[in-house]
PDB file of C-alpha atoms in Angstrom:
ATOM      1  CA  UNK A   1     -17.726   8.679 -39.167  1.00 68.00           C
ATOM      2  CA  UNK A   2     -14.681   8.227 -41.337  1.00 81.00           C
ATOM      3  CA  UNK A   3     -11.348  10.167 -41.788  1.00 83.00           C
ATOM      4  CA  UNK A   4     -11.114  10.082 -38.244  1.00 90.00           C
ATOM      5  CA  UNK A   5      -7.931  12.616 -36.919  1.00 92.00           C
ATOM      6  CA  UNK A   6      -5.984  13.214 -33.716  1.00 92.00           C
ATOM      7  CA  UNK A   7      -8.723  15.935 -33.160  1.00 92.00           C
ATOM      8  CA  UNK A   8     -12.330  14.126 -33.693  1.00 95.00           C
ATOM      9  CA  UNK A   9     -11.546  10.681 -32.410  1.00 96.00           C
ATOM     10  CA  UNK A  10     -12.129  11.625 -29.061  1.00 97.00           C
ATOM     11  CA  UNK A  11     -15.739  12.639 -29.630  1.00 96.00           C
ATOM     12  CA  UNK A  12     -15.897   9.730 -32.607  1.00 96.00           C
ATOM     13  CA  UNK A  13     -15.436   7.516 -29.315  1.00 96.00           C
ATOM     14  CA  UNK A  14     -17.885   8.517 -27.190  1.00 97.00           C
ATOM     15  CA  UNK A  15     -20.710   8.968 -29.581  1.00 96.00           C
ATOM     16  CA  UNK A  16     -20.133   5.274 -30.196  1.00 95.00           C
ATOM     17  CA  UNK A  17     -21.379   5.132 -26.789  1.00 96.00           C
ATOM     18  CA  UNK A  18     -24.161   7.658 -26.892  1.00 95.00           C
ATOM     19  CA  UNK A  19     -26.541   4.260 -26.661  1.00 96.00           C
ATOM     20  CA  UNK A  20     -25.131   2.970 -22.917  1.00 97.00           C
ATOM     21  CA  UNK A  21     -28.554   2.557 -20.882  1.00 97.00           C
ATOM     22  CA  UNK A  22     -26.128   2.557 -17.634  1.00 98.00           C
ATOM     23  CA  UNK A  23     -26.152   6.205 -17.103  1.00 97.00           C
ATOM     24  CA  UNK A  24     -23.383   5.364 -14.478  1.00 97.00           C
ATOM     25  CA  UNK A  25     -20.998   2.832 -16.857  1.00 98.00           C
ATOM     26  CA  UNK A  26     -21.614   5.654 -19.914  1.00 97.00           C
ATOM     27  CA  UNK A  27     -20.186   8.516 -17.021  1.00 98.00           C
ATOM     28  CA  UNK A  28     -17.389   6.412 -15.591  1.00 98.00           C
ATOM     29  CA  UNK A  29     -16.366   5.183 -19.498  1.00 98.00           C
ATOM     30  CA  UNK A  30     -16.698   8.847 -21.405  1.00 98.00           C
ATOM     31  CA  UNK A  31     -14.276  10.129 -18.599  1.00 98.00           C
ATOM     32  CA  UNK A  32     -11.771   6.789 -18.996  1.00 98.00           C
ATOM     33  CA  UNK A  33     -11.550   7.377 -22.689  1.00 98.00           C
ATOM     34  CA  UNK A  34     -11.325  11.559 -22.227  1.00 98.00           C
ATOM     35  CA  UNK A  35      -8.910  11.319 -20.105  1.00 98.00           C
ATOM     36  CA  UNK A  36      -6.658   8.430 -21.879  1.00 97.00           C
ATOM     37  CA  UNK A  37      -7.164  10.561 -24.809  1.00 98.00           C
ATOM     38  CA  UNK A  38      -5.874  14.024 -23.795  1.00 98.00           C
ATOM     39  CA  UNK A  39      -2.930  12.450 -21.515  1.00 98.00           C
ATOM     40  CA  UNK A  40      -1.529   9.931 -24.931  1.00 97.00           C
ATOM     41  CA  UNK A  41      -2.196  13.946 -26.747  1.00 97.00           C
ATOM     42  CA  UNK A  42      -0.042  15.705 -23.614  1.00 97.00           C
ATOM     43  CA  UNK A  43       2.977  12.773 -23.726  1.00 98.00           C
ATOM     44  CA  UNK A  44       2.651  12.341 -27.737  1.00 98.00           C
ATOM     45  CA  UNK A  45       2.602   9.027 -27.009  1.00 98.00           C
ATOM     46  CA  UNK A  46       4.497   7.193 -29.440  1.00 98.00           C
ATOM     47  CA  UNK A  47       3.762   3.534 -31.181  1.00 98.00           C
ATOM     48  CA  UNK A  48       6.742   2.287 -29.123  1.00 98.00           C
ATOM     49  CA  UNK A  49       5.764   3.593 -25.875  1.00 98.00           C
ATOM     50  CA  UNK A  50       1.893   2.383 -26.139  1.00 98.00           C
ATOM     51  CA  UNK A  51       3.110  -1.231 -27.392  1.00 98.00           C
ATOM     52  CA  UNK A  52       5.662  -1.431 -24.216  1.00 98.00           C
ATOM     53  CA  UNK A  53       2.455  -0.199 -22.107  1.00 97.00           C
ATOM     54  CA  UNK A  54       0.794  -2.805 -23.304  1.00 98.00           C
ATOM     55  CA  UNK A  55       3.700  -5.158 -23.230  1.00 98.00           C
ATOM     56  CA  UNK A  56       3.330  -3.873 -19.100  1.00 98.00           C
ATOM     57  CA  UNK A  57      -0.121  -4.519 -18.609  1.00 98.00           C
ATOM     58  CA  UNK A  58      -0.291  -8.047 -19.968  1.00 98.00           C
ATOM     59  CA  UNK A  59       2.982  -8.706 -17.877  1.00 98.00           C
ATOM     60  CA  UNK A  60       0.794  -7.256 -14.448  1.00 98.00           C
ATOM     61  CA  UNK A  61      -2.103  -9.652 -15.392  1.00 98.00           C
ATOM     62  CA  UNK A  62       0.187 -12.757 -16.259  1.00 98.00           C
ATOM     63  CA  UNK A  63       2.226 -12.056 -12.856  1.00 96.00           C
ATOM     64  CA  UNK A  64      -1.621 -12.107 -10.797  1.00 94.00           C
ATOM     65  CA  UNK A  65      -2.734 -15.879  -9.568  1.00 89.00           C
ATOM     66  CA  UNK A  66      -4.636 -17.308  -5.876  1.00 82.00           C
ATOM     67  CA  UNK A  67      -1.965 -15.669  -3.413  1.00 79.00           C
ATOM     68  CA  UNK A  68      -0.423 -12.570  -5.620  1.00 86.00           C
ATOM     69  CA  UNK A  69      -2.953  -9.526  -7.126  1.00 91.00           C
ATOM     70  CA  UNK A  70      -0.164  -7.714  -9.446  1.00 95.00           C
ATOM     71  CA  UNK A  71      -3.007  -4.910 -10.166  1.00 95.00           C
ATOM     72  CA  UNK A  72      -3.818  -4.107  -6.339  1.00 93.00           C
ATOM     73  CA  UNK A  73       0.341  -4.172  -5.992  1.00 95.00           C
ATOM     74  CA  UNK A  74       0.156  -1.390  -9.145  1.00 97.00           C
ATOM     75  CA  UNK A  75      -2.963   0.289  -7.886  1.00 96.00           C
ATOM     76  CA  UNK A  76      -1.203   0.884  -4.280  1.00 96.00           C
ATOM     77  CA  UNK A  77       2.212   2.216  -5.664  1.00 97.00           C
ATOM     78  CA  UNK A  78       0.499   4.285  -8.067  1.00 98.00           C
ATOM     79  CA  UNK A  79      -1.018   6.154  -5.077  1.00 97.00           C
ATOM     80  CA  UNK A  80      -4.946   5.127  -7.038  1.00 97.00           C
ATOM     81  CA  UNK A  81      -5.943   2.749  -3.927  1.00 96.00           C
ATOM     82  CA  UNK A  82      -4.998   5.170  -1.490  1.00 96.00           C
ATOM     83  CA  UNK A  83      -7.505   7.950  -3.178  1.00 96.00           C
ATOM     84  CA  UNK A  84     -10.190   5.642  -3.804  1.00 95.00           C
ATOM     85  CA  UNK A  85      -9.753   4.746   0.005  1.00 94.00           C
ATOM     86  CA  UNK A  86      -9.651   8.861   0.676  1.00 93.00           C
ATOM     87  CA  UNK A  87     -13.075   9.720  -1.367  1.00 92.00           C
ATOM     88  CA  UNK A  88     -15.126   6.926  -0.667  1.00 90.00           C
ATOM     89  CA  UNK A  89     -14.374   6.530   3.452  1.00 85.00           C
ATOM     90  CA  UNK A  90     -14.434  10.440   4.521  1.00 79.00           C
ATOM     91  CA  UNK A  91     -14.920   9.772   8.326  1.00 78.00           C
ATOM     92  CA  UNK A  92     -15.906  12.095  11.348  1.00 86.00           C
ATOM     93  CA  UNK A  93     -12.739  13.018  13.309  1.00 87.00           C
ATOM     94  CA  UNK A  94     -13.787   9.945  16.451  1.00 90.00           C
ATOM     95  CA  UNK A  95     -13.887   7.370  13.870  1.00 95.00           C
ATOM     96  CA  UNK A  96     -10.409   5.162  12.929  1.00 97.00           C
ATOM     97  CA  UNK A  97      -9.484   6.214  10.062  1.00 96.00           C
ATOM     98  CA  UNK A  98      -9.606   3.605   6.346  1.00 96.00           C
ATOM     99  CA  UNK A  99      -6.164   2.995   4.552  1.00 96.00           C
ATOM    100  CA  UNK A 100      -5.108   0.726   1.796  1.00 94.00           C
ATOM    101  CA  UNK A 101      -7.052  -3.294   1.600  1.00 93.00           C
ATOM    102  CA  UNK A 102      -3.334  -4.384   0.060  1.00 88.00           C
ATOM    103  CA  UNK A 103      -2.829  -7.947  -1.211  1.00 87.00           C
ATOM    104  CA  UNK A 104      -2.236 -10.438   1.294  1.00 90.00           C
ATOM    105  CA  UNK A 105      -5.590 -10.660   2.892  1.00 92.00           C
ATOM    106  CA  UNK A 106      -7.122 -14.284   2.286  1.00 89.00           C
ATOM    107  CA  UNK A 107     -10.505 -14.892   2.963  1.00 91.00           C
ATOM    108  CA  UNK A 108     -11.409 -18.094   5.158  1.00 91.00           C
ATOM    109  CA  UNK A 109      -8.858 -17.677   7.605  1.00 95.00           C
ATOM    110  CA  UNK A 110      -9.368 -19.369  10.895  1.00 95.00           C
ATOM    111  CA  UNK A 111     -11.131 -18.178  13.661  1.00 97.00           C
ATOM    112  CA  UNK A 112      -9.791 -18.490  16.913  1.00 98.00           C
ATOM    113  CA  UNK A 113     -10.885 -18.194  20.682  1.00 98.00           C
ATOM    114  CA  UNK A 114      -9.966 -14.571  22.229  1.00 98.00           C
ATOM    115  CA  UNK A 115      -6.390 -14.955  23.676  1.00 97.00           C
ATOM    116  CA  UNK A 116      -4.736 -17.159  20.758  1.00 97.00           C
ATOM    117  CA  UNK A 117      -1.801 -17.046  18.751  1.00 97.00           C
ATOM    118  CA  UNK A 118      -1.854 -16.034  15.308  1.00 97.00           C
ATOM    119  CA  UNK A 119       1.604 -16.523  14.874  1.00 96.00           C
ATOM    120  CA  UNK A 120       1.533 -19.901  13.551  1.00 93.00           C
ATOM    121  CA  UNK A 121       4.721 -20.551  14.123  1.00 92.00           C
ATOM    122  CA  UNK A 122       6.139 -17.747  12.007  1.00 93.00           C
ATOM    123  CA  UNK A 123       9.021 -16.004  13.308  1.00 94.00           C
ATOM    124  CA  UNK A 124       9.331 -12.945  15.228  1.00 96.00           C
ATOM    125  CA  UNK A 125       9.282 -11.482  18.566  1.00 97.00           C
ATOM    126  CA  UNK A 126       6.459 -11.885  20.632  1.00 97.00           C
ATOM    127  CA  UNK A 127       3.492  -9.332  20.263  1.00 98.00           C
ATOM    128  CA  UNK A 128       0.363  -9.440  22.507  1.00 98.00           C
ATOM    129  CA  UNK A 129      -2.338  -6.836  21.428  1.00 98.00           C
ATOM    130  CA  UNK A 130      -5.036  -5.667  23.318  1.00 98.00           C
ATOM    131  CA  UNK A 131      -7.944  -3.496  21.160  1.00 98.00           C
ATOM    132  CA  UNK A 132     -11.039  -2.291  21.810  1.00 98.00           C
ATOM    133  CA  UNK A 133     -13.937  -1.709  19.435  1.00 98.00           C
ATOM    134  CA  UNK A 134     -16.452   0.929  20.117  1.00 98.00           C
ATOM    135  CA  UNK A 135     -18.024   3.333  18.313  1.00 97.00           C
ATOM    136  CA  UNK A 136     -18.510   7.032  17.898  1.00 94.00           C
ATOM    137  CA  UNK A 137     -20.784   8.020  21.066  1.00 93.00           C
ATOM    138  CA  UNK A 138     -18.500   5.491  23.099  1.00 95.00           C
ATOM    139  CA  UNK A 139     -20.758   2.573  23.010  1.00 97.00           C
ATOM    140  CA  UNK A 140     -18.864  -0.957  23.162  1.00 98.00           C
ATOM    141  CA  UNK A 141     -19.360  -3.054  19.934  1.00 98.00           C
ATOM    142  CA  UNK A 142     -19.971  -7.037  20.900  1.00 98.00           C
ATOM    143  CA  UNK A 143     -19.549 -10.087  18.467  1.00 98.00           C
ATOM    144  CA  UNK A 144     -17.272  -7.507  15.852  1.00 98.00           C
ATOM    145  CA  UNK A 145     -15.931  -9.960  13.640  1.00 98.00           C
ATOM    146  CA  UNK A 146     -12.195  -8.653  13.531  1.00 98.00           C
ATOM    147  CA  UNK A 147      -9.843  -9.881  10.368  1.00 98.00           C
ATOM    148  CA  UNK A 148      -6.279  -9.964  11.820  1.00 98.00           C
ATOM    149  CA  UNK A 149      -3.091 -10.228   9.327  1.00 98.00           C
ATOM    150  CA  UNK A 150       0.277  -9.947   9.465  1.00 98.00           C
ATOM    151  CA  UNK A 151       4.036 -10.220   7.809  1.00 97.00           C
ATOM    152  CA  UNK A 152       6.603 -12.144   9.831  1.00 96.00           C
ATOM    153  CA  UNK A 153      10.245 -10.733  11.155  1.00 95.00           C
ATOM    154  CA  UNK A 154      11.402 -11.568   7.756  1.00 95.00           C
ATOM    155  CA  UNK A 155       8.883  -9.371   5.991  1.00 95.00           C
ATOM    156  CA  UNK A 156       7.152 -12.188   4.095  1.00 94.00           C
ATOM    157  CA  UNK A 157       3.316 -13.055   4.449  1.00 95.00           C
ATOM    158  CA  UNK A 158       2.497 -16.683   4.652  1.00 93.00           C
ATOM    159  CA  UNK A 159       0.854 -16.368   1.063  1.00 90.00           C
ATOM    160  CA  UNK A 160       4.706 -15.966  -0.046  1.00 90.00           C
ATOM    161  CA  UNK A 161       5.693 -18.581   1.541  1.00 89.00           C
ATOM    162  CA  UNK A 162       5.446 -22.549   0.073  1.00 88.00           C
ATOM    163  CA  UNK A 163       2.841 -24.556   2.022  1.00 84.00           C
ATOM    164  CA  UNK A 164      -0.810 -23.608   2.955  1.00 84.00           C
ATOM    165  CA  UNK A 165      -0.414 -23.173   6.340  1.00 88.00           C
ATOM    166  CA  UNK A 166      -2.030 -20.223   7.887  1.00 93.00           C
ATOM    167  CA  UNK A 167       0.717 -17.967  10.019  1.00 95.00           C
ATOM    168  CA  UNK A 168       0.189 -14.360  10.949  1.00 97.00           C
ATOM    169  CA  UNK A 169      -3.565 -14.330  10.215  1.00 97.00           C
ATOM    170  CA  UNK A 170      -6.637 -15.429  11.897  1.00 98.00           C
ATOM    171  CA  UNK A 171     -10.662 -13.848  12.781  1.00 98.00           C
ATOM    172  CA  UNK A 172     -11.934 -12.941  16.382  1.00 98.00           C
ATOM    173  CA  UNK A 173     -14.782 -11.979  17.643  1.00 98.00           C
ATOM    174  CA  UNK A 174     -14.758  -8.785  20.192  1.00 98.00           C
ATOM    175  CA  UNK A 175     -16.694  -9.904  23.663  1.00 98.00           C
ATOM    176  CA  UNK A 176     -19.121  -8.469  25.527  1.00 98.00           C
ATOM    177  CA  UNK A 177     -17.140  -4.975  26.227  1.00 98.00           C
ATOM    178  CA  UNK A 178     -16.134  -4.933  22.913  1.00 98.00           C
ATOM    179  CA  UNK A 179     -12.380  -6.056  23.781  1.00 98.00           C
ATOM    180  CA  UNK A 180     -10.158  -8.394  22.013  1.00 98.00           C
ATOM    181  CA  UNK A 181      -6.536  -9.935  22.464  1.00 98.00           C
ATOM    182  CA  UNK A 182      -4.021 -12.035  20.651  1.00 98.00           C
ATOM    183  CA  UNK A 183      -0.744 -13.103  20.266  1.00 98.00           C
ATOM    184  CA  UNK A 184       1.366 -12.063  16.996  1.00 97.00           C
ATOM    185  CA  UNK A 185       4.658 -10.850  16.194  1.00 97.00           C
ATOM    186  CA  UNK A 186       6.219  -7.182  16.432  1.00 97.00           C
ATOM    187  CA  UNK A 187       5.907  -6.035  12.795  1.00 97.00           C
ATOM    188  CA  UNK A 188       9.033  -4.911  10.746  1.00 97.00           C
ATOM    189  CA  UNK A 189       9.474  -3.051   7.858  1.00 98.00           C
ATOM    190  CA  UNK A 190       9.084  -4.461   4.709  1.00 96.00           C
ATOM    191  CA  UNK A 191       9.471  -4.473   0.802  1.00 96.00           C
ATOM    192  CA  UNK A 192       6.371  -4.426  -0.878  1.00 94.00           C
ATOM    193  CA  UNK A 193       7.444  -7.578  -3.882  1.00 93.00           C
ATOM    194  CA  UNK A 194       9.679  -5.917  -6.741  1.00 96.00           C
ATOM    195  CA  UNK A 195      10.094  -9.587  -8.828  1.00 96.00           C
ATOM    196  CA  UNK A 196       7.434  -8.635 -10.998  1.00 97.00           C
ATOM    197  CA  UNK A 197       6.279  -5.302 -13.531  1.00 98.00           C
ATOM    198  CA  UNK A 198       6.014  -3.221 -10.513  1.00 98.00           C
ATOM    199  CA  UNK A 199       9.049  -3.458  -8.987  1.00 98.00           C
ATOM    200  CA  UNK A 200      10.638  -2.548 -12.613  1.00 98.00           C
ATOM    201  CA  UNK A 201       8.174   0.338 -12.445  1.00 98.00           C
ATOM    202  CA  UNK A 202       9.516   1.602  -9.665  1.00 98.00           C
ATOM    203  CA  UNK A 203      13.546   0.721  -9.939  1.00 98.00           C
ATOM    204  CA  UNK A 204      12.640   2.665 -13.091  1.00 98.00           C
ATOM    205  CA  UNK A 205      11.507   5.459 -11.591  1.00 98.00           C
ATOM    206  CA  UNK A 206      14.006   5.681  -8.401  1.00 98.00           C
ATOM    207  CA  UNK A 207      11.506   4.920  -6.178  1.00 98.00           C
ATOM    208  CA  UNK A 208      11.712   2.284  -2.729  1.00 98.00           C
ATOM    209  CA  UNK A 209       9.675  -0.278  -2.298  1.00 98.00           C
ATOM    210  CA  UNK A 210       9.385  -0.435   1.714  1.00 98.00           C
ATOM    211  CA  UNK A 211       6.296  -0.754   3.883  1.00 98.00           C
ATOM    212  CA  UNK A 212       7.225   1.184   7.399  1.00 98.00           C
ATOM    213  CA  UNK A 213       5.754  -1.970   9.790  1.00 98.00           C
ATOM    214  CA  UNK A 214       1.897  -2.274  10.631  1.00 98.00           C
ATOM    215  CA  UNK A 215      -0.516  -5.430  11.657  1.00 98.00           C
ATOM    216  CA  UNK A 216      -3.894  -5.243   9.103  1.00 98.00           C
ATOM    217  CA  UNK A 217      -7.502  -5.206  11.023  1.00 98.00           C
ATOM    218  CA  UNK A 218     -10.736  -5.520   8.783  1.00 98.00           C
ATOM    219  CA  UNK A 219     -13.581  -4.892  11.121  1.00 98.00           C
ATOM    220  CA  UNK A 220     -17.198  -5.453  10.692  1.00 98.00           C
ATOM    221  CA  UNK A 221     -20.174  -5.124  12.552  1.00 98.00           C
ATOM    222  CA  UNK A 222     -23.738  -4.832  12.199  1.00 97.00           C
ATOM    223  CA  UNK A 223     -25.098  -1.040  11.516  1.00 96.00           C
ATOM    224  CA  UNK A 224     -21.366   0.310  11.404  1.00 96.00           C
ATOM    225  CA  UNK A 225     -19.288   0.908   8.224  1.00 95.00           C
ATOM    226  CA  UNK A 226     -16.876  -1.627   7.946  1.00 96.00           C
ATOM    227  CA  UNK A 227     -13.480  -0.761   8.709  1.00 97.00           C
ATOM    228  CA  UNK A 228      -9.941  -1.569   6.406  1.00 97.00           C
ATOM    229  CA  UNK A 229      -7.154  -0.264   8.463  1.00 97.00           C
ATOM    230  CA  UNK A 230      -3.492  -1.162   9.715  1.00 97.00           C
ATOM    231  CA  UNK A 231      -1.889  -0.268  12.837  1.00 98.00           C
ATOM    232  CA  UNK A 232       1.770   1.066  12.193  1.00 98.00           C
ATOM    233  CA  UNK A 233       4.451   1.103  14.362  1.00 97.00           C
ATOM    234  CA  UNK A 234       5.588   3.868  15.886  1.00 97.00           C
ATOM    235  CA  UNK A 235       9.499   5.298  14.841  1.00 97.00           C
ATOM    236  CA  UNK A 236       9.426   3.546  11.978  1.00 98.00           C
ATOM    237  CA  UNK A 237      12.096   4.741   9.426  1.00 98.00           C
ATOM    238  CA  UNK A 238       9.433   4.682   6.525  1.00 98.00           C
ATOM    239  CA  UNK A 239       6.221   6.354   7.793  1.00 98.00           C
ATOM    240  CA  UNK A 240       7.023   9.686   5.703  1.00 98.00           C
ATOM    241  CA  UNK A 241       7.508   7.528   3.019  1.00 98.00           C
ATOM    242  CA  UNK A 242       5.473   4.677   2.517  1.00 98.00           C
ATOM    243  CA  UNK A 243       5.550   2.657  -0.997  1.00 98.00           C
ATOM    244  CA  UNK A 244       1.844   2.649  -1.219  1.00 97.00           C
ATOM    245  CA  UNK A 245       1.010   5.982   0.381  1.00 97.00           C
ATOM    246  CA  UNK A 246      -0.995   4.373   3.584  1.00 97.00           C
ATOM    247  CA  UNK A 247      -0.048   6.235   6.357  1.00 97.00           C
ATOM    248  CA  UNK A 248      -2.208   8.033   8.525  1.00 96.00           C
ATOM    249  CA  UNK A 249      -0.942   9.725  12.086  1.00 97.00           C
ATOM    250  CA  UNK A 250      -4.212   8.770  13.622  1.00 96.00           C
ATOM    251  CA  UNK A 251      -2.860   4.904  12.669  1.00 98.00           C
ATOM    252  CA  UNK A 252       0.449   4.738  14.455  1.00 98.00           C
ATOM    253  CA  UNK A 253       0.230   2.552  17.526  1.00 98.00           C
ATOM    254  CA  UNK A 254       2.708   2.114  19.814  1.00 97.00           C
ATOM    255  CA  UNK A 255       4.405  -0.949  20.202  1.00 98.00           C
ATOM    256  CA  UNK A 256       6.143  -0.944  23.387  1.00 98.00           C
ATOM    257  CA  UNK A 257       9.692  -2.852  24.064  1.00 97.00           C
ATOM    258  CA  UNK A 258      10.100  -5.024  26.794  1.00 98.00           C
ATOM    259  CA  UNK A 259      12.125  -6.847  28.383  1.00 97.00           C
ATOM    260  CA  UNK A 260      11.917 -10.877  28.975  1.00 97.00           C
ATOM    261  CA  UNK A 261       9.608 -10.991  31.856  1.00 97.00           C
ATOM    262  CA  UNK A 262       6.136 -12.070  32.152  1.00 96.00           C
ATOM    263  CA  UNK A 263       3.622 -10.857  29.742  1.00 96.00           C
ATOM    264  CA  UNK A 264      -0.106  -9.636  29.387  1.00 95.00           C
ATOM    265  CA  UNK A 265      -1.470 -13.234  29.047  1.00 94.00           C
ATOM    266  CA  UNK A 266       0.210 -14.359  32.176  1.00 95.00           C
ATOM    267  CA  UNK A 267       3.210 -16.290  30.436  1.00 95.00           C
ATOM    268  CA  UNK A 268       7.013 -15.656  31.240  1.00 96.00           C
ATOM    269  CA  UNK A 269       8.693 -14.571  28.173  1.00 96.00           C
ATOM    270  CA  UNK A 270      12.375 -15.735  27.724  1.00 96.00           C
ATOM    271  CA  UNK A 271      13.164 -13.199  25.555  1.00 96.00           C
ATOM    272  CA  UNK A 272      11.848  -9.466  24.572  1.00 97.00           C
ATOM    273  CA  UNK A 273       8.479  -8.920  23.575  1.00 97.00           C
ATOM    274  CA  UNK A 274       6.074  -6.138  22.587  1.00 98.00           C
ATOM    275  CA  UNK A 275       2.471  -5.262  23.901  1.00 98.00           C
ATOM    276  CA  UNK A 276       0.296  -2.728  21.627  1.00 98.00           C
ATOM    277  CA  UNK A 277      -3.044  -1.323  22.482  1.00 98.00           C
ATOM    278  CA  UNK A 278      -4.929   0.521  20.381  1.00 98.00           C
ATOM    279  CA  UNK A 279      -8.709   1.228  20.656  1.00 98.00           C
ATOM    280  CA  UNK A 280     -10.936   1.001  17.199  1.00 98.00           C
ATOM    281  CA  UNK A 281     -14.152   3.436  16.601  1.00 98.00           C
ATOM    282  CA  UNK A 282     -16.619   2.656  14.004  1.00 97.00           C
ATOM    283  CA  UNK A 283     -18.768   4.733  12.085  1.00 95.00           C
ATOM    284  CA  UNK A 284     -22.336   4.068  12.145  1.00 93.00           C
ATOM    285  CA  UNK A 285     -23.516   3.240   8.770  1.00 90.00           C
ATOM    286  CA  UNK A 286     -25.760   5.821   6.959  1.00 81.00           C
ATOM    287  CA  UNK A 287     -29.541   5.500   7.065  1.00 76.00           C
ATOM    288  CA  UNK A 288     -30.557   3.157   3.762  1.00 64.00           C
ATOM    289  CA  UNK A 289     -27.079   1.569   3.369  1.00 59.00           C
ATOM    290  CA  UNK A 290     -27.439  -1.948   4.429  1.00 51.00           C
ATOM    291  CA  UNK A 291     -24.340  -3.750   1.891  1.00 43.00           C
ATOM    292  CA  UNK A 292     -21.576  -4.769   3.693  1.00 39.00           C
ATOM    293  CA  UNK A 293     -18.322  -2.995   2.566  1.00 37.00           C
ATOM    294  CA  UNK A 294     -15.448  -5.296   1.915  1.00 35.00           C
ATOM    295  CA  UNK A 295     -12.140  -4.856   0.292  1.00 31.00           C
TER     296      UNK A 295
END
């Protein structure tokens, strides 16, 4: 086709695809390319504005390495994680509800006895959680391999910090009642990193970049849908307004003050600490689906 306008490109495009044998790829592609077209048609997207787009992009790509994913930063702000999360992980009302995977989750991180501390030696007030992992008709959930990871008091993962030493994360598996406990630190609020294009995305656009505080579970078990969740803390001057959309009320624990005194694992605590419980339901995984979610 030649002498291609505003008007027949659109089509021009995805007749050059008429040929896709993935019926799926040729859906998911015609609507990418239908939509990019009639939103650059609604803005009148200029030359200037689709070169500094692009300028954006490549920044978000160059800014991604082993411990910082740019893209999921940009997917969560842009509220696109959250609604993938939302259509794809439509629960009954018993199950825990999904939110956002984020960025900070490493794979390989240790796994420790029932009882340890995660903490690593990062800083923060004590926390000592208590969960239980069941699922929908009540039944306890045994050997539930249970991804735990957390920020520090000072808001920073151990990813953003120098070294390779593992703090604020670690992998349990539930006992025989389902039950498991650790040691961690009480969660704070946080700023989601703003050094790179998305924290210029959202200075531009007046928006905050804080996290109201939360502790991250990834739970999986045989025959159940895996579950991506957080726990957030209850009060928490950001939970109406969270930079990446995440909040659920069903999610927000509460993490209970106390004063130095002994605490849940037996020791005598010099200082304050916190205790949360919170109990986990699964949802059994649908008849034929056998892959293991993941984030």
């Amino acid at each position: 086709m030649r002498n291609i306008d505003e008007h027949t490109i659109t089509a021009a495009v995805l007749d050059r695809m008429s040929g896709c044998e993935d019926a799926r790829l040729k859906e998911v592609m015609s609507a990418l390319v239908r939509h990019l077209h009639d939103f650059a048609r609604e803005v009148k997207l200029t030359e200037a504005e689709w070169a500094a787009g692009i300028d954006f992009l490549t920044a978000t790509g160059q800014k991604c390495d082993a411990q910082r994913q740019e893209f999921i930063l940009l997917s969560d702000t842009l509220g696109l994680s959250m609604l993938t999360v939302a259509m794809n992980h439509a629960k009954s009302p018993q199950a825990t509800e999904a939110t956002v995977f984020g960025p900070f989750h490493v794979a390989g991180a240790p796994q420790l006895p029932l009882g340890s501390d995660i903490a690593g030696g990062a800083v923060g007030e004590p926390l000592f959680v208590e969960a239980s992992v069941r699922g929908r008709d009540g039944e306890p959930i045994a050997d539930a391999v249970v991804d735990v990871w957390e920020a520090d008091a000072e808001g920073f993962y151990d990813v953003q910090r120098p070294g390779d030493h593992p703090q604020g994360r670690a992998v349990f598996r539930t006992n025989a009642e389902g039950r498991l406990w650790f040691r961690g630190v009480a969660p704070v609020a946080y700023p989601i990193p703003t050094d790179g294009p998305v924290g210029a995305m959202l200075r531009a656009t007046r928006r905050h970049p804080w996290r109201p505080a939360h502790v991250h579970f990834m739970i999986q078990a045989p025959g159940y849908e895996t579950l991506i969740t957080h726990v957030f803390r209850e009060g928490d001057p950001y939970l109406d307004s969270d930079a990446v959309f995440g909040v659920r009320s069903s999610l927000i624990g509460n993490f209970a003050a106390h004063a130095p005194g002994r605490a849940p694992d037996g020791s005598l605590q010099d200082g304050p600490f916190h205790t949360l419980d919170f109990a986990f339901v699964l949802e059994r995984q649908a008849p034929g689906n056998c892959a293991a979610q993941s984030g």
